PDB file of C-alpha atoms in Angstrom:
ATOM      1  CA  GLY A   9       0.000   0.000   0.000  1.00 54.00           C
ATOM      2  CA  GLU A  10       0.894   3.618  -0.401  1.00 70.00           C
ATOM      3  CA  SER A  11       2.506   5.216   2.605  1.00 78.00           C
ATOM      4  CA  TYR A  12       1.224   8.552   3.823  1.00 74.00           C
ATOM      5  CA  SER A  13       3.309  11.207   5.452  1.00 79.00           C
ATOM      6  CA  VAL A  14       2.579  14.535   7.063  1.00 73.00           C
ATOM      7  CA  ASP A  15       3.997  16.216   3.965  1.00 75.00           C
ATOM      8  CA  LYS A  16       1.714  14.258   1.615  1.00 77.00           C
ATOM      9  CA  VAL A  17      -1.369  15.082   3.684  1.00 74.00           C
ATOM     10  CA  ALA A  18      -0.319  18.739   4.057  1.00 71.00           C
ATOM     11  CA  HIS A  19       0.089  18.947   0.295  1.00 74.00           C
ATOM     12  CA  LEU A  20      -3.611  18.080  -0.029  1.00 76.00           C
ATOM     13  CA  SER A  21      -4.692  20.681   2.538  1.00 76.00           C
ATOM     14  CA  HIS A  22      -4.976  23.408  -0.111  1.00 80.00           C
ATOM     15  CA  LEU A  23      -7.998  21.552  -1.497  1.00 85.00           C
ATOM     16  CA  LEU A  24     -10.130  22.103   1.609  1.00 86.00           C
ATOM     17  CA  PRO A  25     -10.566  25.882   1.197  1.00 87.00           C
ATOM     18  CA  LEU A  26     -11.485  25.342  -2.459  1.00 90.00           C
ATOM     19  CA  ALA A  27     -14.111  22.780  -1.499  1.00 90.00           C
ATOM     20  CA  LEU A  28     -15.465  25.067   1.243  1.00 90.00           C
ATOM     21  CA  GLU A  29     -15.945  27.842  -1.322  1.00 92.00           C
ATOM     22  CA  LYS A  30     -18.168  25.430  -3.256  1.00 94.00           C
ATOM     23  CA  ASN A  31     -20.179  24.632  -0.097  1.00 94.00           C
ATOM     24  CA  ASP A  32     -19.098  21.004  -0.158  1.00 94.00           C
ATOM     25  CA  GLN A  33     -20.733  19.245   2.808  1.00 95.00           C
ATOM     26  CA  ILE A  34     -17.856  16.843   3.403  1.00 93.00           C
ATOM     27  CA  ALA A  35     -15.325  19.689   3.321  1.00 91.00           C
ATOM     28  CA  THR A  36     -17.474  21.634   5.776  1.00 93.00           C
ATOM     29  CA  ALA A  37     -17.591  18.629   8.119  1.00 94.00           C
ATOM     30  CA  ILE A  38     -13.801  18.180   7.865  1.00 90.00           C
ATOM     31  CA  PHE A  39     -13.279  21.893   8.558  1.00 90.00           C
ATOM     32  CA  HIS A  40     -15.489  21.882  11.664  1.00 93.00           C
ATOM     33  CA  ARG A  41     -13.959  18.638  12.946  1.00 94.00           C
ATOM     34  CA  ALA A  42     -10.417  19.966  12.470  1.00 90.00           C
ATOM     35  CA  SER A  43     -11.175  23.249  14.229  1.00 93.00           C
ATOM     36  CA  CYS A  44     -12.942  21.464  17.114  1.00 94.00           C
ATOM     37  CA  GLU A  45     -10.024  19.047  17.536  1.00 94.00           C
ATOM     38  CA  LEU A  46      -7.438  21.846  17.577  1.00 91.00           C
ATOM     39  CA  VAL A  47      -9.478  23.854  20.084  1.00 93.00           C
ATOM     40  CA  ALA A  48      -9.904  20.743  22.246  1.00 95.00           C
ATOM     41  CA  LEU A  49      -6.157  20.129  22.113  1.00 91.00           C
ATOM     42  CA  ALA A  50      -5.396  23.691  23.213  1.00 89.00           C
ATOM     43  CA  GLN A  51      -8.043  23.452  25.940  1.00 90.00           C
ATOM     44  CA  ALA A  52      -6.573  20.172  27.235  1.00 92.00           C
ATOM     45  CA  VAL A  53      -3.078  21.654  27.419  1.00 88.00           C
ATOM     46  CA  ILE A  54      -4.343  24.778  29.202  1.00 87.00           C
ATOM     47  CA  LYS A  55      -6.289  22.758  31.768  1.00 88.00           C
ATOM     48  CA  SER A  56      -3.535  20.169  32.229  1.00 89.00           C
ATOM     49  CA  ALA A  57      -0.982  22.905  32.873  1.00 85.00           C
ATOM     50  CA  ASN A  58      -3.478  24.592  35.223  1.00 85.00           C
ATOM     51  CA  ILE A  59      -2.876  27.961  33.599  1.00 80.00           C
ATOM     52  CA  HIS A  60      -6.436  28.850  32.632  1.00 74.00           C
ATOM     53  CA  ASN A  61      -6.462  31.696  35.188  1.00 78.00           C
ATOM     54  CA  SER A  62      -3.040  33.069  34.196  1.00 77.00           C
ATOM     55  CA  PRO A  63      -2.276  35.560  31.434  1.00 76.00           C
ATOM     56  CA  PHE A  64      -0.492  33.948  28.496  1.00 77.00           C
ATOM     57  CA  GLY A  65      -0.384  33.780  24.729  1.00 81.00           C
ATOM     58  CA  ILE A  66      -1.244  30.794  22.592  1.00 84.00           C
ATOM     59  CA  TYR A  67       0.928  30.527  19.494  1.00 84.00           C
ATOM     60  CA  PHE A  68       0.087  28.361  16.510  1.00 85.00           C
ATOM     61  CA  ASN A  69       2.459  27.192  13.825  1.00 81.00           C
ATOM     62  CA  GLY A  70       2.323  24.825  10.881  1.00 77.00           C
ATOM     63  CA  GLY A  71       1.771  25.106   7.167  1.00 75.00           C
ATOM     64  CA  THR A  72      -1.913  24.282   7.164  1.00 77.00           C
ATOM     65  CA  ILE A  73      -2.972  26.616   9.946  1.00 81.00           C
ATOM     66  CA  CYS A  74      -0.656  29.420   8.812  1.00 79.00           C
ATOM     67  CA  ASN A  75      -1.904  29.221   5.226  1.00 78.00           C
ATOM     68  CA  PHE A  76      -5.588  28.571   5.898  1.00 85.00           C
ATOM     69  CA  GLU A  77      -6.914  31.837   7.289  1.00 88.00           C
ATOM     70  CA  GLU A  78     -10.454  30.569   7.854  1.00 90.00           C
ATOM     71  CA  LEU A  79      -9.216  27.706  10.032  1.00 90.00           C
ATOM     72  CA  TYR A  80      -6.946  29.973  12.062  1.00 91.00           C
ATOM     73  CA  ASN A  81      -9.735  32.543  12.549  1.00 93.00           C
ATOM     74  CA  GLU A  82     -12.183  29.862  13.702  1.00 94.00           C
ATOM     75  CA  ILE A  83      -9.712  28.414  16.205  1.00 93.00           C
ATOM     76  CA  LYS A  84      -8.738  31.863  17.460  1.00 93.00           C
ATOM     77  CA  ARG A  85     -12.385  32.848  17.940  1.00 94.00           C
ATOM     78  CA  GLU A  86     -13.273  29.658  19.826  1.00 93.00           C
ATOM     79  CA  ILE A  87     -10.259  29.788  22.137  1.00 91.00           C
ATOM     80  CA  GLU A  88     -10.805  33.464  22.921  1.00 89.00           C
ATOM     81  CA  ILE A  89     -14.448  32.690  23.783  1.00 91.00           C
ATOM     82  CA  LYS A  90     -13.480  29.782  26.062  1.00 89.00           C
ATOM     83  CA  PHE A  91     -10.536  31.642  27.611  1.00 87.00           C
ATOM     84  CA  PRO A  92     -11.284  35.387  27.637  1.00 85.00           C
ATOM     85  CA  GLY A  93      -8.245  37.618  27.738  1.00 82.00           C
ATOM     86  CA  LYS A  94      -5.920  35.059  26.182  1.00 82.00           C
ATOM     87  CA  ILE A  95      -4.006  36.150  23.101  1.00 84.00           C
ATOM     88  CA  VAL A  96      -3.991  33.760  20.152  1.00 88.00           C
ATOM     89  CA  LYS A  97      -1.377  34.404  17.471  1.00 87.00           C
ATOM     90  CA  LEU A  98       0.474  32.743  14.628  1.00 87.00           C
ATOM     91  CA  CYS A  99       4.204  32.173  15.002  1.00 83.00           C
ATOM     92  CA  THR A 100       6.213  34.148  12.474  1.00 80.00           C
ATOM     93  CA  ASN A 101       9.340  32.007  12.905  1.00 80.00           C
ATOM     94  CA  THR A 102       9.954  28.287  13.104  1.00 80.00           C
ATOM     95  CA  PRO A 103       8.594  26.768  16.333  1.00 75.00           C
ATOM     96  CA  ILE A 104      12.006  26.488  18.020  1.00 82.00           C
ATOM     97  CA  GLU A 105      12.993  30.025  16.984  1.00 84.00           C
ATOM     98  CA  SER A 106       9.718  31.408  18.304  1.00 79.00           C
ATOM     99  CA  ILE A 107      10.116  29.630  21.643  1.00 78.00           C
ATOM    100  CA  PHE A 108      13.734  30.757  22.002  1.00 82.00           C
ATOM    101  CA  LEU A 109      12.975  34.397  21.139  1.00 81.00           C
ATOM    102  CA  ARG A 110       9.993  34.556  23.516  1.00 75.00           C
ATOM    103  CA  ALA A 111      12.037  32.961  26.302  1.00 80.00           C
ATOM    104  CA  LYS A 112      14.789  35.545  25.794  1.00 81.00           C
ATOM    105  CA  GLY A 113      12.239  38.370  25.676  1.00 77.00           C
ATOM    106  CA  LEU A 114      13.309  39.215  22.133  1.00 70.00           C
ATOM    107  CA  SER A 115      10.087  38.380  20.339  1.00 65.00           C
ATOM    108  CA  ASN A 116       7.640  40.929  19.032  1.00 60.00           C
ATOM    109  CA  GLU A 117       5.057  38.229  18.290  1.00 59.00           C
TER     110      GLU A 117
END
């Protein structure tokens, strides 16, 4: 059988916005499932770290989320509703660079 990789799946991700524009029901279901799963993941990390009452930023990175504005906006909206006052942003550097720069206080993200 054909092997699938993150890169192969990510390469297909540009098709989802096109299908959403055509009101494709399956694409819409995939979109809502993906956004719900990403919000649930962020929520689990926040609760597990017991930081839901602390001020902090949530930074997202990755080709799909960084290049799919509708998905990012949906996730941002849902997280900011569930956790008022939290800042949701996209990383502008690679994940390790973003973490390093924020830790050093050198990031303007």
